[in-house]
Short mmCIF file of C-alpha atoms in Angstrom, two decimals:
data_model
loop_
_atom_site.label_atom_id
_atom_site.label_comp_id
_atom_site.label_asym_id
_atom_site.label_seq_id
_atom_site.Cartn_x
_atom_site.Cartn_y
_atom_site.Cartn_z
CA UNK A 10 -56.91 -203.72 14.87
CA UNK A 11 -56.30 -206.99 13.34
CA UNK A 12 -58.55 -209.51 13.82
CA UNK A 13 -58.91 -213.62 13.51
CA UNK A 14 -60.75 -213.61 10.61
CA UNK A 15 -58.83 -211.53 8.58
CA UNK A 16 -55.53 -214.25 9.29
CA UNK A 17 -57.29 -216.92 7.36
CA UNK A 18 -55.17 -219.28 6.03
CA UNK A 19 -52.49 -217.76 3.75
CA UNK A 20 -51.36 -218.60 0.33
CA UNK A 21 -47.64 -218.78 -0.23
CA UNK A 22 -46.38 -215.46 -1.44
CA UNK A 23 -49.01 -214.40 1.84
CA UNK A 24 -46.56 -217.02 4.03
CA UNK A 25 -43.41 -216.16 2.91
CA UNK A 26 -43.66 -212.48 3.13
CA UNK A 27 -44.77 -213.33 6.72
CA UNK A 28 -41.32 -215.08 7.35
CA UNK A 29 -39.71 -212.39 5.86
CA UNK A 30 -41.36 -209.66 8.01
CA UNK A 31 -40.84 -211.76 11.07
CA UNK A 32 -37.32 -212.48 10.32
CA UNK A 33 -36.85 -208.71 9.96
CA UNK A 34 -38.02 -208.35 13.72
CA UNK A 35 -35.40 -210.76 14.40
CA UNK A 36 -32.56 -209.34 12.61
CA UNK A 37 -33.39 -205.87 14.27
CA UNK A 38 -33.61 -207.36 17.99
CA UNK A 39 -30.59 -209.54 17.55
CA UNK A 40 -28.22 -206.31 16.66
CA UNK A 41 -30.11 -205.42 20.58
CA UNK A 42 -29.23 -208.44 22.16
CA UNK A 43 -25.58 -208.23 20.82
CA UNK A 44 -25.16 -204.67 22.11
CA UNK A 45 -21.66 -204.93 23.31
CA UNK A 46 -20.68 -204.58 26.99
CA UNK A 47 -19.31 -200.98 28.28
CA UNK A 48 -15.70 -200.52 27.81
CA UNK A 49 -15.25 -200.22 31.55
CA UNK A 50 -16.52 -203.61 32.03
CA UNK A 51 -14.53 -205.10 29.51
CA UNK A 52 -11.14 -203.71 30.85
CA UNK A 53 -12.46 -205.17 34.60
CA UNK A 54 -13.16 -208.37 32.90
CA UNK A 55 -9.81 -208.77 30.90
CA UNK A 56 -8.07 -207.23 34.51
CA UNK A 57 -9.53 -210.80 36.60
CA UNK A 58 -8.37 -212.77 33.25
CA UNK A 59 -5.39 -211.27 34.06
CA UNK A 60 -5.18 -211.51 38.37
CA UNK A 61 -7.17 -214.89 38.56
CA UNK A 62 -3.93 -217.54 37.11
CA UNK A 63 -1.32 -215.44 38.73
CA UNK A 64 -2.74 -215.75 41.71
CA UNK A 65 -3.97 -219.25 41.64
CA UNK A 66 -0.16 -220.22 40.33
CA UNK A 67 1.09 -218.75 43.81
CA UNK A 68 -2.27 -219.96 45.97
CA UNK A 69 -0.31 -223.85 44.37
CA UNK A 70 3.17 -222.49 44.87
CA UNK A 71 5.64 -224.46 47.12
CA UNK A 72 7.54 -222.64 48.54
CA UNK A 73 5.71 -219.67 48.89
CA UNK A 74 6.06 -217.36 45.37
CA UNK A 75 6.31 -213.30 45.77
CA UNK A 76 3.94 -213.84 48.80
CA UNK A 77 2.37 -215.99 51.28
CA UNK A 78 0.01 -218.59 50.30
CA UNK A 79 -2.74 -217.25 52.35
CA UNK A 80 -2.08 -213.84 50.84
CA UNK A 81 -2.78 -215.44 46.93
CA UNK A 82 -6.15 -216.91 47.94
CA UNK A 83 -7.50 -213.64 49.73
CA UNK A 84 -6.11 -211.99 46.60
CA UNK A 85 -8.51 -214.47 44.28
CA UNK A 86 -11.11 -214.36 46.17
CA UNK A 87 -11.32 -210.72 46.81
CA UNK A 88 -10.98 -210.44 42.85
CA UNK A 89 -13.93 -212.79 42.32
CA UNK A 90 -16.12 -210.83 44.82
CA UNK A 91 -15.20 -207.82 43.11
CA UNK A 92 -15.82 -208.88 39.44
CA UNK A 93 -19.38 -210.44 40.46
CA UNK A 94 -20.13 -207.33 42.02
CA UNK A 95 -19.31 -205.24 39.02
CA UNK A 96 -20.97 -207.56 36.97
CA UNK A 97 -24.30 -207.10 38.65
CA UNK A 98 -24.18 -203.58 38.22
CA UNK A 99 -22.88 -203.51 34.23
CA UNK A 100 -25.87 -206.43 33.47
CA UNK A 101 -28.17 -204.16 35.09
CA UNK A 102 -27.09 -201.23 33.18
CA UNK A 103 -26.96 -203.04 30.04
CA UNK A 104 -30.52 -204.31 30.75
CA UNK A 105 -31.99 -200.91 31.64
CA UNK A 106 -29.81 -199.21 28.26
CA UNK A 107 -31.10 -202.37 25.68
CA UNK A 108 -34.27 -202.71 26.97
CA UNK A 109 -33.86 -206.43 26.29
CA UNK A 110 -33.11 -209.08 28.42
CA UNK A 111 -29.29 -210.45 28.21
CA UNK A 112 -28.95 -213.90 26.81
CA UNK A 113 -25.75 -216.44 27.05
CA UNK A 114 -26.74 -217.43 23.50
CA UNK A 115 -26.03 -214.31 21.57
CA UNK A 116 -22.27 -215.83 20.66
CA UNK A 117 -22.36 -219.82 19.04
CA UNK A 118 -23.04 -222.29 21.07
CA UNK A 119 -19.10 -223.84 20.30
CA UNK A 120 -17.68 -220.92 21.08
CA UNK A 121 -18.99 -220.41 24.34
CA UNK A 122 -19.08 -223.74 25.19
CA UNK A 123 -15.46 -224.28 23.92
CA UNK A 124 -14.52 -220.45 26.31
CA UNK A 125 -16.08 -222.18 29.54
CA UNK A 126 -14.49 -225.57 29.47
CA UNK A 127 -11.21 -224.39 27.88
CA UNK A 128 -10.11 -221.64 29.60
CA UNK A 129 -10.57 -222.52 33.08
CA UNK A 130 -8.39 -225.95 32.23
CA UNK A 131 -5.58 -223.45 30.76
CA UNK A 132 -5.70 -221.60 33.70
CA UNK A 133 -5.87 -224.95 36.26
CA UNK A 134 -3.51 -226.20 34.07
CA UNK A 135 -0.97 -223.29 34.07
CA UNK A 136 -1.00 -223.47 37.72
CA UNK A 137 -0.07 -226.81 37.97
CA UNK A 138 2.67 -226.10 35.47
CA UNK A 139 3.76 -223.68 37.55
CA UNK A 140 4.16 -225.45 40.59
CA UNK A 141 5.97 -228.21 39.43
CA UNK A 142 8.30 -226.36 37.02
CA UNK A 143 8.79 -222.64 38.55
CA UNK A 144 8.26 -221.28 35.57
CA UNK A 145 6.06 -217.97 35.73
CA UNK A 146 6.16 -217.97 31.77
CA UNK A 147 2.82 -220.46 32.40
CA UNK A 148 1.30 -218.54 34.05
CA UNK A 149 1.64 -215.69 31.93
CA UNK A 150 0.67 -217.63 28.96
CA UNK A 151 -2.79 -218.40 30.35
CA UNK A 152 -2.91 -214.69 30.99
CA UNK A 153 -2.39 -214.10 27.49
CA UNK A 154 -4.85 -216.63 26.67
CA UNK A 155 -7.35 -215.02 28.87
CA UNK A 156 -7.09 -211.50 27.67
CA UNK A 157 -7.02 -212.49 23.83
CA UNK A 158 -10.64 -213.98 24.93
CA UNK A 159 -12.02 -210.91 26.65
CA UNK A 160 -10.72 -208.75 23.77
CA UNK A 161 -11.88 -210.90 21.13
CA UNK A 162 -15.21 -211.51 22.53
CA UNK A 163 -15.79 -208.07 22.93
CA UNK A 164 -14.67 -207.28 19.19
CA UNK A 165 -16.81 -209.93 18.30
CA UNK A 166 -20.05 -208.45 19.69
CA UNK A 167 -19.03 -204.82 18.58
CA UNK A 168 -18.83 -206.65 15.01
CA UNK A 169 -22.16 -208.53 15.25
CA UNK A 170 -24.03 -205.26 16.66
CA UNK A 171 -22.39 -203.43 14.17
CA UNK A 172 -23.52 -205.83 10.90
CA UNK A 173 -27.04 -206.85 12.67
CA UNK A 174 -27.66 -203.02 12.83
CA UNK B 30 -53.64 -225.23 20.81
CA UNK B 31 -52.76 -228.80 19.54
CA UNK B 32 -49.57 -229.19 17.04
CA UNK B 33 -48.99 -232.13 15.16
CA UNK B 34 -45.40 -233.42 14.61
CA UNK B 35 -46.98 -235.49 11.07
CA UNK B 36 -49.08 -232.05 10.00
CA UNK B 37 -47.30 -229.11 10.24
CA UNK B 38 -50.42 -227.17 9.26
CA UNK B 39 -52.27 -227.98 12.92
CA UNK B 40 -49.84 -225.16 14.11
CA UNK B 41 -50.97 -222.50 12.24
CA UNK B 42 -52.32 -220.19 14.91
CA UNK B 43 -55.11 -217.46 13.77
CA UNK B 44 -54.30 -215.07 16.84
CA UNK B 45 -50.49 -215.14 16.11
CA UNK B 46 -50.65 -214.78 12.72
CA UNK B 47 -52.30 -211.30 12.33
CA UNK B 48 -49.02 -209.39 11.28
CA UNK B 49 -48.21 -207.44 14.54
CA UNK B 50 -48.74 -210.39 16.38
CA UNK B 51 -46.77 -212.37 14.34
CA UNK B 52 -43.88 -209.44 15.20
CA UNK B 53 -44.56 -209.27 18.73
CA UNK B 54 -44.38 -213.04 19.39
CA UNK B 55 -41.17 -212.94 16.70
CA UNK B 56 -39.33 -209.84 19.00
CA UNK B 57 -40.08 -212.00 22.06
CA UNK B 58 -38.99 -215.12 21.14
CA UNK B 59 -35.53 -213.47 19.43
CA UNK B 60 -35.08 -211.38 22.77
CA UNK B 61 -36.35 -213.28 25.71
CA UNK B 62 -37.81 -210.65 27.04
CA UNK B 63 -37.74 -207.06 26.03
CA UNK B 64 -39.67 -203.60 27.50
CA UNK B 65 -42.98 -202.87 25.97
CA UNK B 66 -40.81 -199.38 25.05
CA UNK B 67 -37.96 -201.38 23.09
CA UNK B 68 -41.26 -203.62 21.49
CA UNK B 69 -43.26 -200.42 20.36
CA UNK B 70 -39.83 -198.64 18.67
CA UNK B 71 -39.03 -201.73 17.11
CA UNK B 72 -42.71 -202.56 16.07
CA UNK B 73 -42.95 -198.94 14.87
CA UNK B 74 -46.92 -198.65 16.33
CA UNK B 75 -48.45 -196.37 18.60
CA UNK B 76 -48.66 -197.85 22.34
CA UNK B 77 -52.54 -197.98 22.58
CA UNK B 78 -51.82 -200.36 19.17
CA UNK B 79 -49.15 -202.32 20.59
CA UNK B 80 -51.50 -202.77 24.06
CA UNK B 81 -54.51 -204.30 22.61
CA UNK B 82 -52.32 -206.68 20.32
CA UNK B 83 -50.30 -207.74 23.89
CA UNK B 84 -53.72 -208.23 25.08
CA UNK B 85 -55.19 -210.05 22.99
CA UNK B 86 -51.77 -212.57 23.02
CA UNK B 87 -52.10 -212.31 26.83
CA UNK B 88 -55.53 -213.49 26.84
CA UNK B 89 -54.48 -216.12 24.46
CA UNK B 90 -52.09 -217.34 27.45
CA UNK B 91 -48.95 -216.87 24.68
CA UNK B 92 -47.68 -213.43 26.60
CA UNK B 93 -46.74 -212.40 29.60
CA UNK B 94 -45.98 -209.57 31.61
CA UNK B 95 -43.92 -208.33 34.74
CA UNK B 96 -43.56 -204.79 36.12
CA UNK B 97 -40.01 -203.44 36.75
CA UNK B 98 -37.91 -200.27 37.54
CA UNK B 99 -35.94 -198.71 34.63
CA UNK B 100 -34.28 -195.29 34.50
CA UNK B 101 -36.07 -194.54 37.97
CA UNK B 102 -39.72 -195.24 36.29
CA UNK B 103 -41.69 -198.44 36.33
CA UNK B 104 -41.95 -200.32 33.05
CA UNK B 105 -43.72 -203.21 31.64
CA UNK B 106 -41.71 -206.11 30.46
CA UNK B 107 -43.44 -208.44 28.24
CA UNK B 108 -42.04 -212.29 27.51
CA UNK B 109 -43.73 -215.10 25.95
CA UNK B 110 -44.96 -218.00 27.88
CA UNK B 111 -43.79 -221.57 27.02
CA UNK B 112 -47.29 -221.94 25.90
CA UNK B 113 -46.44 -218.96 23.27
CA UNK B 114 -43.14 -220.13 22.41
CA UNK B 115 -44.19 -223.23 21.26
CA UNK B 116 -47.66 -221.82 19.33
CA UNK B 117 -44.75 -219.35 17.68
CA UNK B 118 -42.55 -222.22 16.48
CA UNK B 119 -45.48 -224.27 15.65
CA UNK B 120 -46.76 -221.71 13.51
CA UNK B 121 -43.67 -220.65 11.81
CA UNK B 122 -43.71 -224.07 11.05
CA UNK B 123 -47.35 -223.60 9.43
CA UNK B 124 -45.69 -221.31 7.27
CA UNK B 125 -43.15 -222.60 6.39
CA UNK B 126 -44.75 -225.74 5.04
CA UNK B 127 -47.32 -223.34 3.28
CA UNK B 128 -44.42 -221.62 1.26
CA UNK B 129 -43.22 -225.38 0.37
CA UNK B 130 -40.02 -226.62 -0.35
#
């Protein structure tokens, strides 16, 4: 057991070896923390990036696109419910498989940042678009903006677990 | 624990610093929070080690822990306090200004 008065105060090869262990630790827990999400999750993820500006481009639609207006929102919401739900259960999992607890931070700040302000104003936006032009091709351009997200934030954890291990 | 912004040094922490410690506190502040399982693999120590170093950082008010289910058994989760973040950082600090520019 290590006690107090063996830490006394250390010279500098004593301090940076100390860094260097600790930022060993680190290295080794962030390949943890960056342990990518389950494949199944991923595909349920990309699959709302994929329902959510479809159906808010005919929720806006007037006149009614494919469906009723009514049918669009229940369509959403029912979508929402069902990714929160799943996402309970695959953060759980993850937790219980890692052993660590999941951070937002793992990713840089920007790019996270830039993911949650961005993409929901490409997918508002698209909407809009929609409405006032008719155009699907919007809409299906903020899909494609939303699955090259999901898929590249899920090849970019695979690659930081993969070099951090 | 006092830390002064002008002296680095005032953060060097004699309970942190003993090298387990110094690994525990440095898993815990990387992780958030992690299972005293995940700590001991990663720590590569023997959990009767691993306990007396978490209590010793416990009773230092810089750890903390919670009980939880995982894989249908109870576990121990350990995080560190603010109060342990901050002696952490402070110390790393300490050591850094040790090793110089």
């Amino acid at each position: 057991m290590e006690t107090n008065e063996a830490a006394s105060q250390p010279t500098p090869e004593q301090a940076r070896a100390a860094l260097a262990d600790a930022d060993e630790v680190r290295a080794s827990v962030a390949a943890l923390s960056a342990t990518p999400w389950p494949v199944w999750f991923v595909v349920a993820i990309t699959a709302m990036f994929v329902v959510l500006p479809i159906a808010l481009g005919g929720m806006l639609a007037e006149p009614d696109w494919l469906m009723p207006r009514w049918a669009w929102l229940v369509t959403m919401l029912a979508t929402e419910v069902l990714f929160f739900a799943l996402f309970a259960v695959a953060a759980r999992n993850w937790r219980a498989r890692t052993g660590v607890a999941l951070r937002l931070d793992v990713l840089p700040t920007w790019a996270t940042v830039a993911a949650a302000v961005v993409l929901p104003l490409i997918v508002v936006g698209a909407a809009y678009a929609f409405r006032d032009t008719r155009q699907p091709l919007w809409l299906f351009g903020a899909v494609a903006v939303g699955v090259a997200l999901s898929v590249g934030f899920h090849l970019w954890f695979v690659r930081l677990h993969g070099k951090a291990s | 624990m006092s830390t002064n912004a002008a002296d680095p040094m005032s953060g060097f922490d004699t309970t942190i610093h003993a090298p387990n410690r110094l690994r525990i506190c440095a898993l815990l502040d990387t992780a958030g929070e992690a299972e005293f399982g995940v700590v001991q693999e990663q720590l590569g120590v023997s959990a009767s080690v691993l306990s007396k170093h978490v209590t010793v950082l416990m009773e230092a008010g810089y750890v903390e822990q919670r009980k939880a289910v995982r894989d249908t058994r109870q576990r121990v989760w350990l995080a560190l306090t603010r109060q342990g973040r901050e002696a952490f950082r402070a110390h790393q600090a300490a050591l850094r200004a040790i090793v110089g520019p």
